[in-house]
Amino acid sequence: MWQTSRFAADQAMATLKDEAENELRLSAAGLEGHLSRHDYLPQMIASREDIERFLDTPEIGDSMDINLLLDSFRHTTDVSDVYLLDRQGITIAASNWHRDDTFIGQNYDFRPYFQDAISGRPGRFYGLGIRSMDRGYYFSAPVRLDDGDRTPDGVIVVKVPLDQLEASWAEQSADLLVTDNDNIIFMASQPELRLSALYPLSDDMHETLLETRRYADEPLPPSGMEIFDSHTDNSLLVRFSHGPLSDQDYLRLSRPLPDFDWQMHILKSLDPVHNAQWQSALLAGGLYGMVILGSGFGWQRLRLRREREQFAERERQTLARARDELERHVEDRTRDLLESNQRLSDEIDERRRAEANLRQAQDELIQAAKLAVLGQLAAGINHELNQPIAAIRAYAENARAFLERGRTEMATANLDQIVELTARMADISAQLKQFSRKSGEQLTEVSVPACFDYALRLFQARISDANVEVVHDPPDEGSWVRADPVRLEQVLVNLIGNALQAMADNSTPRLMLGIHHHGNEVHISVVDNGPGIDPASLARIFEPFFTTKAPGNGLGLGLSISSRIIEDLGGRLEAGNASEGGAHFLIVLPRAMPPRQTSPEPQTQETTRHE
C-alpha cells in the first residue's frame, strides 16, 4: 500500500508540475507582452513637434492643449496616465490634469525612470504611485529640443496599469505571484497578497524600501509562506500560516523575467496529489485484502475439497459476469465515441460548406451591387459615348471629302481628331472595366485621392449635366490606407451616387469630399447639401433592404453592403447629418505607409486602353 501510494503520488506530482510549468510559461509570456507593447509609446510622444515647442517656451504655450493631447494618447493606447516633466522633474502637463490627484506641479526627480531619461536613455520602473496610490509600470523617454549631446530638456512618462491583467489571472485554476528582486509581491491573483513580502523582511531592508518610496508607506507585511519540502528541479512545496491560502498545501514553481528583473511564481494546490495517494492506497489495500482472503479460502479448500470447488465455481462465474459486463460497457462506450466523432466531423464539414456558401453569396451580392451602379450610370455613359461616335462619323466624312479633293493636310487633321476621340472612348471603357472587375482577397496600400478621382470620373457626365459643384481639397501629403482598392472604390461610388441622387431637386447642388488624418486612422467624408437623413431612419440606415427612396429606385442594399465592406477592411462606416444641412457619411480606415514603388495612374489607364 505504501509503495503504491508513493508511486501514485509521484505520477500525480509530475503531472501537476507539467501543468504548472505550462500555465506559468503562458502567464509570463502574457505579462511580458502586455507591458512590452507600450515600450515604444514614450519615444513616439517625445518626438512630436508640439511637445517640443511647448517644452521650449512653456510660458507662451497653452498647457491645456498639451493636456488634451496627452489624454488622447492615454485613451487611445489604454494606459493609466501620460505626463510631461521638465528638466527639474516637475510635472508641467498631464493627462489627469482635471482630477483631484493630478500629477501637475509634483516633483518626481527621485524616481529612477526620471533619472534614467534625464541621463539620455529610456527608463523603466515599477512601483506604487505617490499621488494615486495605484500600482503601475512606468516607461520614460527623454525629450530633446535639438540633436546635441547635452542634457535632455524634459521627460515623457507613460504609466501602464496592472489591474486588468491581474483580473484575468483570477480565471485560472492556480494562483500567480510576481515578486521583485527584494522578494516583494508586487502583483498577485489574490488581492490580500499584494504588497506583502514573500519572506519576512529585516528591519534594514524595510527601512531601505521605505526610503526608495517604491511602495510609498505601505507596511509590506510577510505573506506567511512556509517551505516544507524542496525538489531537485527547483520546485517547492509550501503552505501559508495565514491569509486566503492558509487552508491548503501548494506546489510552487518560479520563472525569471529578466527584462523586468522580476520572478513569476505559480501556486498549484496539492489536493490532486493527496487524493491520488489516498485512492491508490485504498485500492492497494483492497487488492492485498483480496489476496489474503483468497489464501484463506485456499487453506479452507485443502480441508474441505467440496466447499473449495463450490467456492471456486462461484468465483469464476462472478468474474465471468464482471468481465462480460466490462466488455459490454467498453463496447458501448467505444460505439458512443465513434458516433460522437462522426457527428462532430459532419458538423465541421457542414460549417465549412456554410461559410464557403456565405462568402460566395457575399461576393456575388457585392458584384451585383456594382453592376446595379453601372446600370444607374448607363444613361450618362451612353451620352459620353454617343458624342464621340457622332464626332468620329463627321470627322471621317470630312476626311474622305478632303482626300477626294487632294487636301491631305486637312484630312490628316480630321484623322488626328478621330484618334483623340477613340482614346477618350477607350478611357471610358477602361473605367467601366475596372469598376466591374471582382475584388481580391489580399489587402494592400491604397491611395484615397486616387480612389476619389476614379469615382468622380464615373460620374463625370451626371456631375456636368446637373451643374454639381464638387469641393475636393485633398491633403498635401499622401493619404494611404490598408484596404482593397476595388472594394473601397465601390463604397465611394455608392456614396457619391446616393449624394447625387439626393441633390436631384436642389438648384445649387454641392458635393464636398474630405480626407483627414487622425493618428493611425484616415477619415474619408462624403457630404451633400440635399435634404439629409430623417433622424428616425438613422438607426436603420445600414439595415439590408431598408431604403428611403421611392419604390423602384433602389433595393436598400447599397449602404448595407458598403458598411459590411468597410468592416471587412478593419474600419467603420458612420452616417449622420451635416450641421449646415445634408447627409454626412464618414469612412474610418487604418492608416498605411505609402508603398516604395507604385505605378502611376495614367500609365495603368494607358495599358488598359491598349489591351
Coordinates of C-alpha atoms in Angstrom, one line a residue:
M1 CA 0.0 0.0 0.0
W2 CA 2.9 2.4 0.8
Q3 CA 4.7 1.6 -2.4
T4 CA 1.5 2.1 -4.5
S5 CA 0.6 5.3 -2.8
R6 CA 4.2 6.7 -3.3
F7 CA 4.1 5.7 -7.0
A8 CA 0.7 7.4 -7.5
A9 CA 1.9 10.5 -5.6
D10 CA 5.0 10.7 -7.8
Q11 CA 2.9 10.4 -11.0
A12 CA 0.3 12.9 -9.9
M13 CA 3.2 15.3 -8.8
A14 CA 4.8 15.0 -12.2
T15 CA 1.5 15.8 -14.0
L16 CA 0.9 18.7 -11.7
K17 CA 4.4 20.1 -12.4
D18 CA 3.8 19.8 -16.1
E19 CA 0.5 21.7 -15.9
A20 CA 2.1 24.3 -13.6
E21 CA 5.0 24.8 -15.9
N22 CA 2.8 25.3 -19.0
E23 CA 0.5 27.7 -17.2
L24 CA 3.5 29.6 -15.8
R25 CA 5.1 29.9 -19.2
L26 CA 1.9 31.2 -20.8
S27 CA 1.2 33.7 -18.0
A28 CA 4.8 35.0 -18.1
A29 CA 4.6 35.5 -21.9
G30 CA 1.3 37.3 -21.4
L31 CA 2.7 39.6 -18.8
E32 CA 5.8 40.4 -20.9
G33 CA 3.7 41.1 -24.0
H34 CA 1.2 43.3 -22.1
L35 CA 4.0 45.5 -20.8
S36 CA 6.4 45.5 -23.7
R37 CA 3.7 46.6 -26.2
H38 CA 3.9 50.1 -24.6
D39 CA 7.7 50.4 -24.8
Y40 CA 7.6 52.5 -28.0
L41 CA 5.0 55.0 -26.7
P42 CA 7.1 57.5 -24.7
Q43 CA 9.7 57.9 -27.5
M44 CA 6.9 58.4 -30.1
I45 CA 5.2 61.1 -28.0
A46 CA 8.6 62.8 -27.1
S47 CA 9.4 63.2 -30.8
R48 CA 6.2 65.2 -31.5
E49 CA 6.8 68.8 -32.6
D50 CA 4.0 70.3 -30.4
I51 CA 5.6 68.7 -27.3
E52 CA 9.0 70.1 -28.1
R53 CA 7.5 73.5 -28.9
F54 CA 5.6 73.6 -25.6
L55 CA 8.7 72.5 -23.6
D56 CA 10.8 75.1 -25.4
T57 CA 8.5 78.1 -24.4
P58 CA 6.1 76.8 -21.7
E59 CA 5.2 80.4 -20.6
I60 CA 3.9 81.1 -24.2
G61 CA 2.3 77.7 -25.0
D62 CA -1.1 76.6 -23.8
S63 CA -0.7 73.8 -21.4
M64 CA -4.4 72.8 -21.8
D65 CA -3.7 71.8 -25.5
I66 CA -0.8 69.5 -24.3
N67 CA -3.0 68.1 -21.5
L68 CA -5.7 67.2 -24.0
L69 CA -3.1 65.7 -26.4
L70 CA -1.7 63.5 -23.6
D71 CA -5.2 62.5 -22.6
S72 CA -6.0 61.5 -26.2
F73 CA -2.8 59.3 -26.2
R74 CA -3.9 57.8 -22.8
H75 CA -7.4 56.9 -24.1
T76 CA -6.1 55.5 -27.5
T77 CA -3.4 53.3 -26.0
D78 CA -5.4 52.2 -22.9
V79 CA -2.7 53.3 -20.4
S80 CA -3.2 54.8 -17.0
D81 CA -1.5 58.2 -17.2
V82 CA 0.8 60.1 -19.6
Y83 CA 2.7 63.2 -18.2
L84 CA 5.5 65.5 -19.1
L85 CA 8.3 66.5 -16.7
D86 CA 10.7 69.4 -17.1
R87 CA 14.4 69.3 -16.5
Q88 CA 14.0 69.6 -12.8
G89 CA 11.5 66.7 -12.6
I90 CA 8.4 68.9 -12.1
T91 CA 5.2 67.8 -13.9
I92 CA 4.1 70.6 -16.3
A93 CA 1.5 68.7 -18.3
A94 CA -0.5 65.5 -17.6
S95 CA -3.4 63.5 -18.9
N96 CA -5.1 63.7 -15.5
W97 CA -5.0 67.5 -15.2
H98 CA -8.7 67.5 -14.3
R99 CA -8.6 65.1 -11.4
D100 CA -8.1 65.8 -7.7
D101 CA -4.9 63.7 -7.6
T102 CA -3.4 65.3 -10.7
F103 CA 0.4 65.0 -11.2
I104 CA 0.8 68.6 -12.3
G105 CA 3.1 70.5 -10.0
Q106 CA 4.5 67.3 -8.4
N107 CA 8.3 66.7 -8.4
Y108 CA 9.4 63.2 -9.4
D109 CA 13.2 63.8 -9.8
F110 CA 13.7 61.0 -7.2
R111 CA 12.1 58.4 -9.4
P112 CA 14.5 56.1 -11.3
Y113 CA 12.6 56.5 -14.5
F114 CA 13.2 60.3 -14.4
Q115 CA 16.9 59.8 -13.6
D116 CA 17.4 57.4 -16.5
A117 CA 15.6 59.5 -19.0
I118 CA 17.3 62.8 -18.0
S119 CA 20.6 60.9 -18.5
G120 CA 19.6 60.4 -22.1
R121 CA 18.4 56.8 -22.1
P122 CA 14.9 55.2 -21.9
G123 CA 13.7 54.4 -18.4
R124 CA 11.7 51.7 -16.8
F125 CA 10.3 51.5 -13.3
Y126 CA 7.6 49.8 -11.3
G127 CA 6.1 50.8 -8.0
L128 CA 3.2 52.5 -6.2
G129 CA 2.0 55.9 -7.3
I130 CA 2.7 58.6 -4.7
R131 CA -0.4 60.6 -5.6
S132 CA -2.8 57.9 -6.9
M133 CA -1.6 55.0 -4.7
D134 CA -2.2 52.8 -7.7
R135 CA 0.4 50.2 -8.8
G136 CA 1.8 50.6 -12.2
Y137 CA 4.7 50.1 -14.6
Y138 CA 6.4 53.2 -15.9
F139 CA 8.1 53.8 -19.3
S140 CA 10.0 57.1 -19.8
A141 CA 11.9 58.7 -22.7
P142 CA 14.0 61.9 -22.9
V143 CA 12.7 65.0 -24.9
R144 CA 15.4 66.9 -26.7
L145 CA 14.9 70.2 -28.4
D146 CA 18.0 69.7 -30.6
D147 CA 20.2 66.8 -31.7
G148 CA 23.2 67.7 -29.4
D149 CA 24.6 65.6 -26.6
R150 CA 23.6 68.0 -23.8
T151 CA 21.1 67.1 -21.0
P152 CA 17.6 66.5 -22.3
D153 CA 15.1 69.3 -21.8
G154 CA 12.3 67.1 -20.4
V155 CA 10.9 63.6 -19.9
I156 CA 7.8 61.9 -21.2
V157 CA 6.4 59.2 -18.8
V158 CA 3.7 56.6 -19.5
K159 CA 2.2 54.6 -16.7
V160 CA 0.7 51.2 -17.6
P161 CA -2.0 49.8 -15.2
L162 CA -1.8 46.2 -13.9
D163 CA -5.3 45.6 -12.5
Q164 CA -6.8 44.4 -15.8
L165 CA -4.0 41.8 -16.3
E166 CA -4.4 40.6 -12.7
A167 CA -8.1 40.2 -13.1
S168 CA -7.5 37.7 -16.0
W169 CA -5.4 35.6 -13.6
A170 CA -8.4 35.0 -11.4
E171 CA -9.9 32.8 -14.1
Q172 CA -7.1 30.3 -13.9
S173 CA -7.0 27.2 -11.7
A174 CA -3.8 28.3 -10.0
D175 CA -2.6 31.4 -8.0
L176 CA 0.0 33.6 -9.6
L177 CA 2.5 35.9 -7.9
V178 CA 5.1 38.4 -9.2
T179 CA 8.0 39.4 -7.0
D180 CA 10.8 41.9 -7.4
N181 CA 14.5 41.3 -6.5
D182 CA 13.6 42.3 -2.9
N183 CA 11.0 39.4 -2.7
I184 CA 8.1 41.9 -2.5
I185 CA 4.9 40.5 -4.0
F186 CA 4.1 43.3 -6.5
M187 CA 1.3 41.5 -8.4
A188 CA -0.9 38.6 -7.3
S189 CA -4.1 37.0 -8.3
Q190 CA -5.2 37.1 -4.6
P191 CA -5.6 40.8 -3.6
E192 CA -4.7 40.1 0.0
L193 CA -1.2 39.0 -1.0
R194 CA -0.4 42.2 -2.9
L195 CA 2.3 44.5 -1.4
S196 CA 3.4 41.9 1.1
A197 CA 6.9 40.3 1.5
L198 CA 7.4 36.7 0.2
Y199 CA 9.6 36.2 3.3
P200 CA 9.8 38.3 6.4
L201 CA 12.0 41.5 5.8
S202 CA 14.8 42.6 8.1
D203 CA 14.5 46.0 9.7
D204 CA 17.3 47.4 7.5
M205 CA 15.7 46.1 4.3
H206 CA 12.3 47.5 5.4
E207 CA 13.9 50.9 6.1
T208 CA 15.7 50.8 2.7
L209 CA 12.4 50.2 0.8
L210 CA 10.7 53.0 2.7
E211 CA 13.4 55.4 1.7
T212 CA 13.2 54.5 -2.0
R213 CA 9.4 55.3 -2.0
R214 CA 8.9 52.5 -4.4
Y215 CA 5.9 51.3 -2.4
A216 CA 5.1 54.6 -0.7
D217 CA 4.4 54.0 3.1
E218 CA 3.0 50.5 2.7
P219 CA 3.9 48.3 5.8
L220 CA 4.9 45.3 3.5
P221 CA 3.9 42.5 6.0
P222 CA 5.1 39.0 5.5
S223 CA 2.9 36.7 3.3
G224 CA 3.1 33.8 5.7
M225 CA 4.6 31.4 3.2
E226 CA 6.5 28.4 4.7
I227 CA 8.6 25.9 2.7
F228 CA 8.2 22.3 4.0
D229 CA 9.8 20.4 1.1
S230 CA 12.0 21.1 -2.0
H231 CA 12.9 19.1 -5.1
T232 CA 15.9 19.0 -7.4
D233 CA 14.1 20.7 -10.2
N234 CA 13.8 23.9 -8.1
S235 CA 10.1 23.2 -7.3
L236 CA 9.0 23.8 -3.7
L237 CA 6.2 22.5 -1.5
V238 CA 4.8 25.4 0.5
R239 CA 1.9 26.3 2.8
F240 CA 0.7 29.6 4.3
S241 CA 0.4 30.3 8.0
H242 CA -2.4 32.9 7.5
G243 CA -4.3 34.6 4.7
P244 CA -6.6 33.4 1.9
L245 CA -4.3 30.4 1.0
S246 CA -3.8 29.1 4.5
D247 CA -6.2 26.1 4.2
Q248 CA -4.1 24.1 1.6
D249 CA -0.6 22.9 0.6
Y250 CA 0.8 24.1 -2.7
L251 CA 3.4 23.3 -5.3
R252 CA 5.4 26.4 -6.2
L253 CA 7.3 26.9 -9.4
S254 CA 9.2 30.1 -10.3
R255 CA 10.2 31.6 -13.6
P256 CA 12.6 34.6 -14.1
L257 CA 11.5 37.7 -16.1
P258 CA 15.0 39.1 -17.0
D259 CA 13.7 42.0 -18.9
F260 CA 12.0 43.4 -15.8
D261 CA 14.2 41.9 -13.1
W262 CA 11.2 40.0 -11.7
Q263 CA 10.3 36.5 -10.7
M264 CA 6.9 35.0 -11.5
H265 CA 5.6 32.2 -9.3
I266 CA 2.7 29.8 -9.7
L267 CA 0.9 28.0 -6.8
K268 CA -0.9 24.8 -7.6
S269 CA -2.9 23.1 -4.9
L270 CA -1.6 19.7 -3.8
D271 CA -5.1 18.3 -3.3
P272 CA -4.9 16.2 -6.6
V273 CA -1.7 14.6 -5.3
H274 CA -3.1 13.8 -1.9
N275 CA -6.3 12.4 -3.5
A276 CA -4.4 10.2 -5.9
Q277 CA -2.2 9.0 -3.0
W278 CA -5.2 8.0 -0.8
Q279 CA -7.1 6.4 -3.6
S280 CA -4.1 4.3 -4.6
A281 CA -3.5 3.3 -1.0
L282 CA -7.1 2.2 -0.6
L283 CA -7.1 0.4 -3.9
A284 CA -3.9 -1.5 -3.0
G285 CA -5.3 -2.3 0.4
G286 CA -8.4 -3.8 -1.2
L287 CA -6.2 -5.8 -3.6
Y288 CA -4.0 -7.1 -0.9
G289 CA -7.1 -7.9 1.2
M290 CA -8.4 -10.0 -1.7
V291 CA -5.1 -11.8 -1.9
I292 CA -5.3 -12.6 1.9
L293 CA -8.9 -13.7 1.6
G294 CA -8.0 -15.9 -1.4
S295 CA -5.3 -17.5 0.7
G296 CA -7.7 -18.2 3.4
F297 CA -10.1 -19.8 1.0
G298 CA -7.2 -21.9 -0.3
W299 CA -6.5 -23.2 3.1
Q300 CA -10.2 -24.0 3.5
R301 CA -10.1 -25.8 0.2
L302 CA -7.3 -28.1 1.5
R303 CA -9.5 -29.0 4.3
L304 CA -12.9 -29.2 2.6
R305 CA -12.5 -30.1 -1.1
R306 CA -16.1 -29.9 -1.8
E307 CA -16.5 -26.4 -0.4
R308 CA -13.4 -25.3 -2.2
E309 CA -14.7 -26.4 -5.6
Q310 CA -18.1 -24.8 -5.0
F311 CA -16.4 -21.6 -3.9
A312 CA -14.1 -21.6 -6.9
E313 CA -17.0 -22.1 -9.3
R314 CA -18.9 -19.2 -7.7
E315 CA -15.8 -17.0 -8.1
R316 CA -15.4 -18.0 -11.7
Q317 CA -19.0 -17.2 -12.5
T318 CA -18.7 -13.8 -10.8
L319 CA -15.5 -12.9 -12.6
A320 CA -17.0 -14.0 -15.9
R321 CA -20.1 -11.9 -15.4
A322 CA -17.9 -8.9 -14.4
R323 CA -15.7 -9.4 -17.4
D324 CA -18.7 -9.7 -19.7
E325 CA -20.2 -6.6 -18.2
L326 CA -16.9 -4.7 -18.5
E327 CA -16.5 -5.7 -22.2
R328 CA -20.1 -4.6 -22.8
H329 CA -19.5 -1.2 -21.2
V330 CA -16.3 -0.8 -23.2
E331 CA -18.0 -1.7 -26.4
D332 CA -21.0 0.7 -25.7
R333 CA -18.6 3.5 -24.8
T334 CA -16.5 2.9 -27.9
R335 CA -19.6 3.0 -30.1
D336 CA -20.8 6.2 -28.5
L337 CA -17.4 7.8 -29.0
L338 CA -17.3 6.8 -32.7
E339 CA -20.8 8.2 -33.2
S340 CA -19.9 11.4 -31.5
N341 CA -16.7 11.8 -33.6
Q342 CA -18.7 11.2 -36.7
R343 CA -21.3 13.8 -35.8
L344 CA -18.6 16.3 -34.9
S345 CA -16.9 15.7 -38.3
D346 CA -20.2 16.1 -40.1
E347 CA -20.9 19.3 -38.2
I348 CA -17.4 20.7 -39.1
D349 CA -17.9 19.9 -42.8
E350 CA -21.3 21.5 -42.8
R351 CA -20.0 24.6 -41.1
R352 CA -17.2 24.8 -43.7
R353 CA -19.7 24.5 -46.5
A354 CA -21.9 27.1 -45.0
E355 CA -19.0 29.5 -44.6
A356 CA -18.0 28.9 -48.2
N357 CA -21.5 29.5 -49.4
L358 CA -21.9 32.6 -47.3
R359 CA -18.6 34.0 -48.6
Q360 CA -19.6 33.3 -52.2
A361 CA -23.0 34.9 -51.6
Q362 CA -21.4 38.0 -50.2
D363 CA -19.0 38.3 -53.1
E364 CA -21.9 37.8 -55.6
L365 CA -24.0 40.4 -53.7
I366 CA -21.2 42.9 -53.8
Q367 CA -20.6 42.2 -57.6
A368 CA -24.4 42.6 -58.2
A369 CA -24.4 45.9 -56.4
K370 CA -21.6 47.1 -58.6
L371 CA -23.4 46.0 -61.7
A372 CA -26.5 47.8 -60.4
V373 CA -24.5 51.0 -60.1
L374 CA -23.3 50.5 -63.6
G375 CA -26.9 50.3 -64.7
Q376 CA -27.6 53.6 -62.9
L377 CA -24.7 55.1 -64.8
A378 CA -25.8 53.8 -68.1
A379 CA -27.6 56.9 -69.3
G380 CA -24.5 59.1 -68.6
I381 CA -22.2 56.6 -70.2
N382 CA -24.4 56.4 -73.3
H383 CA -24.2 60.2 -73.5
E384 CA -20.4 60.1 -73.1
L385 CA -20.1 57.5 -75.9
N386 CA -22.7 59.0 -78.3
Q387 CA -20.9 62.3 -78.6
P388 CA -17.5 60.9 -79.7
I389 CA -19.2 58.5 -82.1
A390 CA -21.1 61.3 -83.8
A391 CA -18.0 63.4 -83.9
I392 CA -16.0 60.4 -85.4
R393 CA -18.5 60.0 -88.1
A394 CA -18.4 63.7 -89.0
Y395 CA -14.6 63.8 -89.0
A396 CA -14.5 60.6 -91.1
E397 CA -16.8 62.0 -93.8
N398 CA -14.8 65.3 -93.8
A399 CA -11.5 63.3 -94.2
R400 CA -12.9 61.4 -97.1
A401 CA -14.0 64.6 -98.8
F402 CA -10.6 66.2 -98.2
L403 CA -8.9 63.2 -99.7
E404 CA -11.0 63.3 -102.8
R405 CA -10.0 66.9 -103.2
G406 CA -6.4 66.2 -102.6
R407 CA -6.2 68.2 -99.3
T408 CA -4.2 65.7 -97.3
E409 CA -3.3 68.1 -94.5
M410 CA -6.9 68.8 -93.7
A411 CA -7.7 65.0 -93.9
T412 CA -4.8 64.3 -91.5
A413 CA -6.1 66.8 -89.0
N414 CA -9.5 65.2 -89.1
L415 CA -7.9 61.7 -88.6
D416 CA -6.0 63.1 -85.6
Q417 CA -9.3 64.2 -84.1
I418 CA -10.7 60.7 -84.7
V419 CA -7.7 59.1 -82.9
E420 CA -8.2 61.5 -79.9
L421 CA -11.9 60.7 -79.7
T422 CA -11.3 56.9 -79.8
A423 CA -8.7 57.3 -77.0
R424 CA -11.4 59.1 -75.0
M425 CA -13.9 56.3 -75.6
A426 CA -11.2 53.8 -74.6
D427 CA -10.7 55.7 -71.3
I428 CA -14.5 55.4 -70.6
S429 CA -14.4 51.7 -71.4
A430 CA -11.4 51.1 -69.2
Q431 CA -13.1 52.8 -66.2
L432 CA -16.2 50.6 -66.6
K433 CA -14.0 47.5 -66.9
Q434 CA -12.0 48.5 -63.8
F435 CA -15.2 49.1 -61.8
S436 CA -16.9 45.9 -62.8
R437 CA -13.9 43.6 -62.0
K438 CA -14.1 41.4 -58.9
S439 CA -12.1 42.3 -55.8
G440 CA -9.2 40.3 -54.5
E441 CA -8.6 38.7 -51.1
Q442 CA -5.3 40.4 -50.2
L443 CA -5.2 43.9 -48.7
T444 CA -2.6 46.4 -49.9
E445 CA -1.7 50.1 -49.6
V446 CA -4.4 52.2 -51.4
S447 CA -4.3 55.9 -52.3
V448 CA -7.5 57.6 -51.1
P449 CA -7.2 60.6 -53.6
A450 CA -6.8 58.2 -56.5
C451 CA -10.0 56.3 -55.5
F452 CA -11.9 59.6 -55.2
D453 CA -10.6 60.6 -58.7
Y454 CA -11.7 57.3 -60.1
A455 CA -15.2 57.5 -58.6
L456 CA -15.6 61.1 -59.9
R457 CA -14.7 60.1 -63.4
L458 CA -17.5 57.5 -63.4
F459 CA -20.0 60.3 -62.5
Q460 CA -18.5 63.0 -64.7
A461 CA -21.5 63.1 -67.1
R462 CA -24.1 63.3 -64.2
I463 CA -22.0 66.0 -62.4
S464 CA -21.7 68.1 -65.5
D465 CA -25.4 67.8 -66.5
A466 CA -26.6 68.7 -63.0
N467 CA -24.1 71.5 -62.6
V468 CA -22.9 70.0 -59.3
E469 CA -20.2 71.9 -57.5
V470 CA -17.5 69.5 -56.3
V471 CA -15.4 70.7 -53.4
H472 CA -12.4 68.4 -53.0
D473 CA -9.3 69.5 -51.1
P474 CA -7.0 66.5 -50.5
P475 CA -4.1 67.0 -48.0
D476 CA -0.6 67.9 -49.3
E477 CA 0.9 64.6 -48.0
G478 CA -0.3 61.3 -49.5
S479 CA -3.2 59.6 -47.8
W480 CA -2.8 55.8 -47.9
V481 CA -5.0 53.2 -46.2
R482 CA -4.7 49.4 -45.8
A483 CA -7.6 48.2 -48.0
D484 CA -8.7 46.5 -51.2
P485 CA -8.8 49.2 -54.0
V486 CA -11.8 47.6 -55.8
R487 CA -14.0 47.4 -52.7
L488 CA -13.0 50.9 -51.5
E489 CA -13.8 52.3 -54.9
Q490 CA -17.2 50.6 -54.9
V491 CA -18.1 52.1 -51.5
L492 CA -17.1 55.6 -52.7
V493 CA -19.1 55.2 -55.9
N494 CA -22.2 54.1 -53.8
L495 CA -21.9 57.1 -51.5
I496 CA -21.3 59.6 -54.3
G497 CA -24.1 58.1 -56.4
N498 CA -26.5 58.4 -53.4
A499 CA -25.4 62.0 -52.8
L500 CA -26.0 63.0 -56.4
Q501 CA -29.5 61.4 -56.3
A502 CA -30.3 63.2 -53.0
M503 CA -29.4 66.5 -54.6
A504 CA -31.5 66.0 -57.8
D505 CA -34.1 68.6 -56.7
N506 CA -31.5 71.1 -55.4
S507 CA -31.0 74.2 -57.6
T508 CA -27.4 74.7 -56.4
P509 CA -26.1 71.1 -55.7
R510 CA -22.8 70.9 -53.8
L511 CA -20.7 67.8 -53.2
M512 CA -18.0 68.0 -50.5
L513 CA -15.3 65.3 -50.3
G514 CA -12.8 65.3 -47.5
I515 CA -9.7 63.4 -46.3
H516 CA -8.3 63.9 -42.8
H517 CA -5.7 62.2 -40.7
H518 CA -6.4 61.3 -37.0
G519 CA -3.4 59.5 -35.5
N520 CA -3.3 56.0 -37.0
E521 CA -6.6 56.5 -38.8
V522 CA -7.7 58.2 -42.0
H523 CA -11.2 59.8 -42.0
I524 CA -12.9 59.9 -45.5
S525 CA -16.0 62.1 -45.7
V526 CA -18.8 62.5 -48.4
V527 CA -21.2 65.4 -47.7
D528 CA -24.0 66.8 -49.8
N529 CA -26.4 69.7 -49.4
G530 CA -29.5 67.7 -50.0
P531 CA -32.5 67.2 -47.6
G532 CA -30.4 65.0 -45.3
I533 CA -31.4 61.8 -43.4
D534 CA -34.6 61.6 -41.3
P535 CA -33.4 61.2 -37.7
A536 CA -35.9 58.3 -37.3
S537 CA -34.1 56.5 -40.2
L538 CA -30.5 56.9 -38.9
A539 CA -30.7 53.9 -36.6
R540 CA -31.7 51.7 -39.6
I541 CA -29.8 53.3 -42.4
F542 CA -27.4 50.3 -42.7
E543 CA -30.0 47.6 -42.5
P544 CA -30.4 45.4 -45.6
F545 CA -33.4 46.3 -47.8
F546 CA -34.1 49.5 -45.8
T547 CA -34.5 52.4 -48.2
T548 CA -36.0 55.9 -48.1
K549 CA -36.2 56.1 -51.9
A550 CA -39.4 55.8 -53.8
P551 CA -40.4 52.3 -54.9
G552 CA -38.4 51.1 -57.9
N553 CA -35.5 53.4 -57.2
G554 CA -33.4 51.1 -55.1
L555 CA -33.4 47.8 -53.1
G556 CA -31.8 49.2 -50.0
L557 CA -28.7 47.1 -50.3
G558 CA -26.1 49.8 -51.2
L559 CA -25.4 51.2 -47.7
S560 CA -25.7 47.7 -46.1
I561 CA -23.1 46.3 -48.5
S562 CA -20.9 49.3 -48.1
S563 CA -20.9 49.1 -44.3
R564 CA -20.1 45.4 -44.5
I565 CA -17.2 46.1 -46.9
I566 CA -15.6 48.7 -44.6
E567 CA -16.0 46.4 -41.6
D568 CA -14.2 43.6 -43.5
L569 CA -11.4 46.1 -44.2
G570 CA -11.0 46.8 -40.5
G571 CA -12.8 50.1 -40.3
R572 CA -16.2 51.5 -39.8
L573 CA -18.9 53.5 -41.8
E574 CA -20.9 56.2 -40.0
A575 CA -23.9 58.2 -41.1
G576 CA -25.3 61.5 -39.9
N577 CA -26.5 64.9 -40.9
A578 CA -24.2 67.9 -41.5
S579 CA -24.6 71.0 -39.4
E580 CA -25.4 73.1 -42.4
G581 CA -27.8 70.6 -43.8
G582 CA -27.5 67.5 -46.0
A583 CA -26.2 64.0 -45.3
H584 CA -22.8 63.3 -44.0
F585 CA -21.1 59.9 -44.4
L586 CA -17.7 59.1 -42.7
I587 CA -15.4 56.2 -43.5
V588 CA -12.7 55.4 -40.9
L589 CA -9.9 53.1 -42.1
P590 CA -6.4 52.2 -40.6
R591 CA -3.7 54.5 -42.0
A592 CA -0.9 52.9 -44.0
M593 CA 2.6 53.9 -45.2
P594 CA 2.8 54.6 -49.0
P595 CA 4.5 51.8 -51.0
R596 CA 8.0 52.3 -52.1
Q597 CA 7.3 51.7 -55.7
T598 CA 3.9 52.4 -57.3
S599 CA 2.8 52.6 -60.9
P600 CA 1.2 56.0 -61.7
E601 CA -2.5 56.0 -62.5
P602 CA -2.2 57.4 -66.1
Q603 CA 0.2 54.5 -67.1
T604 CA -2.4 52.0 -65.8
Q605 CA -5.1 53.5 -67.9
E606 CA -2.9 53.6 -71.0
T607 CA -2.1 49.9 -70.6
T608 CA -5.8 49.1 -70.3
R609 CA -6.5 51.2 -73.4
H610 CA -4.0 49.2 -75.5
E611 CA -5.5 45.9 -74.2

